[in-house]
Amino acid sequence: AQSVTQLDSQVPVFEEAPVELRCNYSSSVSVYLFWYVQYPNQGLQLLLKYLSGSTLVESINGFEAEFNKSQTSFHLRKPSVHISDTAEYFCAVSPIQGAQKLVFGQGTRLTINP
Amino acid sequence: GAGVSQSPSNKVTEKGKDVELRCDPISGHTALYWYRQSLGQGLEFLIYFQGNSAPDKSGLPSDRFSAERTGGSVSTLTIQRTQQEDSAVYLCASSPGGVARETQYFGPGTRLLVL
């Protein structure tokens, strides 16, 4: 079985400040890792994912996440946030083999203050 | 192109009544997933359909919950004898081939309130 822990339920930051949203996972099998984002009054959408290869993955809007196998982490970072980044962010894993389903963390609500 | 659609967007029902929630996946996607998003439990997997294979029902919380997928496309999630703890947002997602590395595309959800 898999489990995902997002260590912060809420993260308030000022505009143009850096941010890190933390995610740790537990799994007895190899997994793929995902970050999904839910903007206010919108559905969940993929932000970025790690499948294999380089452990640093990037999104088109400036977010990046680094897969750390030894620490079983997949933290999300952005060097300078914008008001438009206000959203809830979900870390998720999916087993590479077997059950085709996403196991989500509890979510982190990112609030950007001007 | 058209994304995943769900209906109704909101549903208010009385405890003990049955409800049906509908999902139209992206055309051509063979995999379809149902999840539930609730305050106490976060986002939970409910059920997964892949092509003509038997569905993975491992996430259904009780036998009051069932789902079917007709013709490999539209899916209906049915909750019988609704309880107040069933109140949640029910999310549907689809993916092209049901492979774990694929992105799942989510619909807007159905917000269910059981009074």
Short mmCIF file of C-alpha atoms in Angstrom, two decimals:
data_model
loop_
_atom_site.label_atom_id
_atom_site.label_comp_id
_atom_site.label_asym_id
_atom_site.label_seq_id
_atom_site.Cartn_x
_atom_site.Cartn_y
_atom_site.Cartn_z
CA ALA A 1 0.00 0.00 0.00
CA GLN A 2 0.98 3.60 -0.49
CA SER A 3 0.54 6.72 1.61
CA VAL A 4 1.35 10.37 1.00
CA THR A 5 1.97 13.02 3.64
CA GLN A 6 1.87 16.72 2.91
CA LEU A 7 3.38 18.30 5.95
CA ASP A 8 1.69 21.69 5.70
CA SER A 9 -2.07 22.11 5.34
CA GLN A 10 -1.73 25.85 4.69
CA VAL A 11 1.16 27.98 3.46
CA PRO A 12 0.79 31.78 3.34
CA VAL A 13 3.50 33.69 1.48
CA PHE A 14 4.00 37.16 0.06
CA GLU A 15 3.98 37.78 -3.67
CA GLU A 16 7.40 37.32 -5.31
CA ALA A 17 8.67 35.30 -2.34
CA PRO A 18 9.96 31.73 -2.78
CA VAL A 19 7.85 28.80 -1.63
CA GLU A 20 8.33 25.11 -0.91
CA LEU A 21 5.45 22.68 -0.47
CA ARG A 22 6.58 19.49 1.17
CA CYS A 23 5.55 15.96 0.22
CA ASN A 24 6.75 12.64 1.59
CA TYR A 25 5.49 9.24 0.55
CA SER A 26 5.63 5.65 1.70
CA SER A 27 5.43 2.66 -0.61
CA SER A 28 6.63 -0.93 -0.70
CA VAL A 29 6.78 -0.80 -4.51
CA SER A 30 8.14 1.65 -7.06
CA VAL A 31 5.84 4.56 -7.81
CA TYR A 32 5.38 7.46 -10.16
CA LEU A 33 4.95 10.85 -8.48
CA PHE A 34 2.61 13.69 -9.37
CA TRP A 35 1.64 17.17 -8.28
CA TYR A 36 -1.92 18.23 -9.12
CA VAL A 37 -3.31 21.74 -8.58
CA GLN A 38 -6.86 22.88 -7.91
CA TYR A 39 -7.42 26.60 -8.57
CA PRO A 40 -10.44 28.25 -6.90
CA ASN A 41 -13.69 26.97 -8.42
CA GLN A 42 -11.85 24.78 -10.91
CA GLY A 43 -11.15 21.07 -11.27
CA LEU A 44 -7.93 19.24 -10.52
CA GLN A 45 -5.25 19.51 -13.18
CA LEU A 46 -1.77 18.09 -13.51
CA LEU A 47 1.07 20.44 -12.62
CA LEU A 48 4.03 18.10 -13.14
CA LYS A 49 5.07 14.47 -12.76
CA TYR A 50 8.16 12.33 -12.22
CA LEU A 51 8.35 9.10 -14.19
CA SER A 52 12.06 8.36 -14.61
CA GLY A 53 15.35 9.95 -15.56
CA SER A 54 16.35 13.35 -14.20
CA THR A 55 15.10 13.73 -10.67
CA LEU A 56 14.25 17.41 -11.23
CA VAL A 57 11.06 18.06 -13.15
CA GLU A 58 9.58 21.40 -14.14
CA SER A 59 6.19 22.80 -15.03
CA ILE A 60 5.41 25.42 -17.65
CA ASN A 61 4.55 28.05 -15.02
CA GLY A 62 7.81 28.01 -13.09
CA PHE A 63 7.24 25.29 -10.50
CA GLU A 64 9.74 22.50 -10.06
CA ALA A 65 9.89 19.35 -7.96
CA GLU A 66 12.76 17.07 -7.08
CA PHE A 67 12.42 13.36 -6.50
CA ASN A 68 14.61 12.19 -3.63
CA LYS A 69 14.46 8.42 -3.37
CA SER A 70 16.51 8.11 -0.19
CA GLN A 71 14.26 10.56 1.64
CA THR A 72 11.10 9.41 -0.17
CA SER A 73 10.24 13.02 -0.88
CA PHE A 74 8.92 15.02 -3.83
CA HIS A 75 8.88 18.63 -2.64
CA LEU A 76 7.46 21.36 -4.88
CA ARG A 77 9.22 24.70 -5.19
CA LYS A 78 8.89 28.02 -6.95
CA PRO A 79 11.49 30.79 -6.63
CA SER A 80 8.99 33.66 -6.97
CA VAL A 81 5.23 33.24 -6.61
CA HIS A 82 2.40 35.26 -8.14
CA ILE A 83 -1.11 36.00 -6.93
CA SER A 84 -2.35 33.62 -9.64
CA ASP A 85 -0.57 30.71 -7.90
CA THR A 86 -3.18 30.81 -5.13
CA ALA A 87 -4.62 27.29 -5.15
CA GLU A 88 -4.65 23.97 -3.38
CA TYR A 89 -1.81 21.64 -4.29
CA PHE A 90 -2.01 17.86 -4.05
CA CYS A 91 0.89 15.45 -4.11
CA ALA A 92 0.04 11.95 -5.38
CA VAL A 93 1.68 8.62 -6.18
CA SER A 94 0.71 5.74 -8.40
CA PRO A 95 2.28 2.26 -8.37
CA ILE A 96 4.28 1.54 -11.51
CA GLN A 97 2.83 -1.98 -11.55
CA GLY A 98 -0.52 -3.22 -10.37
CA ALA A 99 -3.42 -1.07 -9.21
CA GLN A 100 -3.97 1.89 -11.51
CA LYS A 101 -5.00 4.57 -9.08
CA LEU A 102 -3.69 7.77 -7.56
CA VAL A 103 -3.09 7.97 -3.82
CA PHE A 104 -3.27 11.61 -2.75
CA GLY A 105 -1.93 13.60 0.15
CA GLN A 106 -4.27 15.82 2.16
CA GLY A 107 -3.43 18.91 0.12
CA THR A 108 -1.67 22.19 0.87
CA ARG A 109 -3.53 25.44 0.49
CA LEU A 110 -1.15 28.08 -0.88
CA THR A 111 -2.26 31.65 -0.25
CA ILE A 112 -0.36 34.51 -1.86
CA ASN A 113 -0.58 37.88 -0.16
CA PRO A 114 0.21 41.12 -2.03
CA GLY B 1 -11.32 19.73 -27.19
CA ALA B 2 -14.01 18.64 -24.74
CA GLY B 3 -12.84 17.63 -21.31
CA VAL B 4 -14.39 15.31 -18.75
CA SER B 5 -17.92 16.37 -17.91
CA GLN B 6 -20.00 15.45 -14.90
CA SER B 7 -23.63 15.91 -14.02
CA PRO B 8 -25.28 17.19 -12.00
CA SER B 9 -22.86 19.80 -10.73
CA ASN B 10 -24.72 19.95 -7.41
CA LYS B 11 -27.10 17.48 -5.79
CA VAL B 12 -29.01 17.87 -2.56
CA THR B 13 -30.83 14.80 -1.29
CA GLU B 14 -32.43 13.49 1.83
CA LYS B 15 -30.92 10.77 3.95
CA GLY B 16 -32.04 7.36 2.74
CA LYS B 17 -32.63 8.34 -0.88
CA ASP B 18 -30.67 6.91 -3.81
CA VAL B 19 -28.59 9.15 -6.09
CA GLU B 20 -26.95 8.69 -9.49
CA LEU B 21 -23.94 10.69 -10.61
CA ARG B 22 -22.89 10.73 -14.25
CA CYS B 23 -19.48 11.04 -15.89
CA ASP B 24 -18.66 11.54 -19.57
CA PRO B 25 -14.95 10.89 -20.12
CA ILE B 26 -12.78 12.39 -22.83
CA SER B 27 -13.58 10.72 -26.14
CA GLY B 28 -11.21 7.85 -26.86
CA HIS B 29 -10.00 7.45 -23.28
CA THR B 30 -10.24 3.82 -22.24
CA ALA B 31 -9.67 4.33 -18.52
CA LEU B 32 -12.12 5.97 -16.15
CA TYR B 33 -11.72 6.65 -12.43
CA TRP B 34 -13.99 7.83 -9.63
CA TYR B 35 -12.62 9.65 -6.59
CA ARG B 36 -14.25 11.31 -3.60
CA GLN B 37 -13.08 14.56 -2.03
CA SER B 38 -14.34 15.17 1.49
CA LEU B 39 -13.25 17.38 4.36
CA GLY B 40 -12.38 14.56 6.69
CA GLN B 41 -10.84 12.08 4.28
CA GLY B 42 -9.22 14.19 1.56
CA LEU B 43 -9.11 12.71 -1.94
CA GLU B 44 -9.89 8.97 -2.02
CA PHE B 45 -9.94 6.51 -4.90
CA LEU B 46 -13.27 4.74 -5.34
CA ILE B 47 -13.29 2.64 -8.52
CA TYR B 48 -11.39 2.19 -11.80
CA PHE B 49 -12.58 0.96 -15.20
CA GLN B 50 -10.17 -0.06 -17.97
CA GLY B 51 -11.61 -1.13 -21.30
CA ASN B 52 -13.59 -4.36 -21.01
CA SER B 53 -11.72 -5.59 -17.94
CA ALA B 54 -13.45 -6.16 -14.62
CA PRO B 55 -13.42 -2.90 -12.65
CA ASP B 56 -11.17 -2.37 -9.65
CA LYS B 57 -13.71 -1.71 -6.89
CA SER B 58 -11.22 -1.78 -4.05
CA GLY B 59 -11.94 1.80 -2.96
CA LEU B 60 -15.71 1.62 -2.63
CA PRO B 61 -16.48 2.36 1.04
CA SER B 62 -19.56 0.14 1.38
CA ASP B 63 -21.94 -2.02 -0.62
CA ARG B 64 -24.26 0.99 -0.93
CA PHE B 65 -21.88 2.28 -3.59
CA SER B 66 -21.80 0.85 -7.10
CA ALA B 67 -20.74 2.01 -10.53
CA GLU B 68 -21.11 0.90 -14.09
CA ARG B 69 -19.67 1.95 -17.39
CA THR B 70 -21.78 1.40 -20.46
CA GLY B 71 -20.29 0.90 -23.89
CA GLY B 72 -16.83 1.76 -22.64
CA SER B 73 -17.77 5.42 -22.34
CA VAL B 74 -20.26 7.00 -19.93
CA SER B 75 -20.14 5.95 -16.30
CA THR B 76 -22.72 6.19 -13.54
CA LEU B 77 -21.90 6.10 -9.83
CA THR B 78 -24.89 5.08 -7.72
CA ILE B 79 -25.19 5.58 -3.98
CA GLN B 80 -28.10 3.77 -2.38
CA ARG B 81 -29.71 4.76 0.91
CA THR B 82 -27.53 7.86 1.22
CA GLN B 83 -26.09 8.80 4.59
CA GLN B 84 -24.87 12.20 5.79
CA GLU B 85 -21.27 10.97 5.70
CA ASP B 86 -21.67 10.50 1.93
CA SER B 87 -21.66 14.29 1.54
CA ALA B 88 -18.61 15.12 -0.56
CA VAL B 89 -17.45 16.17 -4.00
CA TYR B 90 -17.36 13.18 -6.35
CA LEU B 91 -14.70 13.50 -9.02
CA CYS B 92 -14.41 11.57 -12.24
CA ALA B 93 -11.20 11.30 -14.26
CA SER B 94 -10.17 9.62 -17.47
CA SER B 95 -6.87 8.72 -19.11
CA PRO B 96 -5.98 7.48 -22.59
CA GLY B 97 -4.91 3.91 -21.80
CA GLY B 98 -5.08 3.37 -18.06
CA VAL B 99 -1.32 3.16 -17.67
CA ALA B 100 0.07 4.49 -14.40
CA ARG B 101 2.46 6.95 -16.07
CA GLU B 102 -0.41 8.73 -17.85
CA THR B 103 -1.96 11.98 -16.73
CA GLN B 104 -5.48 11.63 -15.39
CA TYR B 105 -7.85 14.37 -16.58
CA PHE B 106 -10.42 15.37 -14.00
CA GLY B 107 -13.94 16.65 -14.39
CA PRO B 108 -15.37 19.54 -12.35
CA GLY B 109 -17.01 17.21 -9.86
CA THR B 110 -20.49 16.69 -8.44
CA ARG B 111 -21.03 18.26 -5.04
CA LEU B 112 -23.36 15.99 -3.06
CA LEU B 113 -25.09 17.16 0.10
CA VAL B 114 -27.11 14.66 2.11
CA LEU B 115 -29.50 16.29 4.57
#
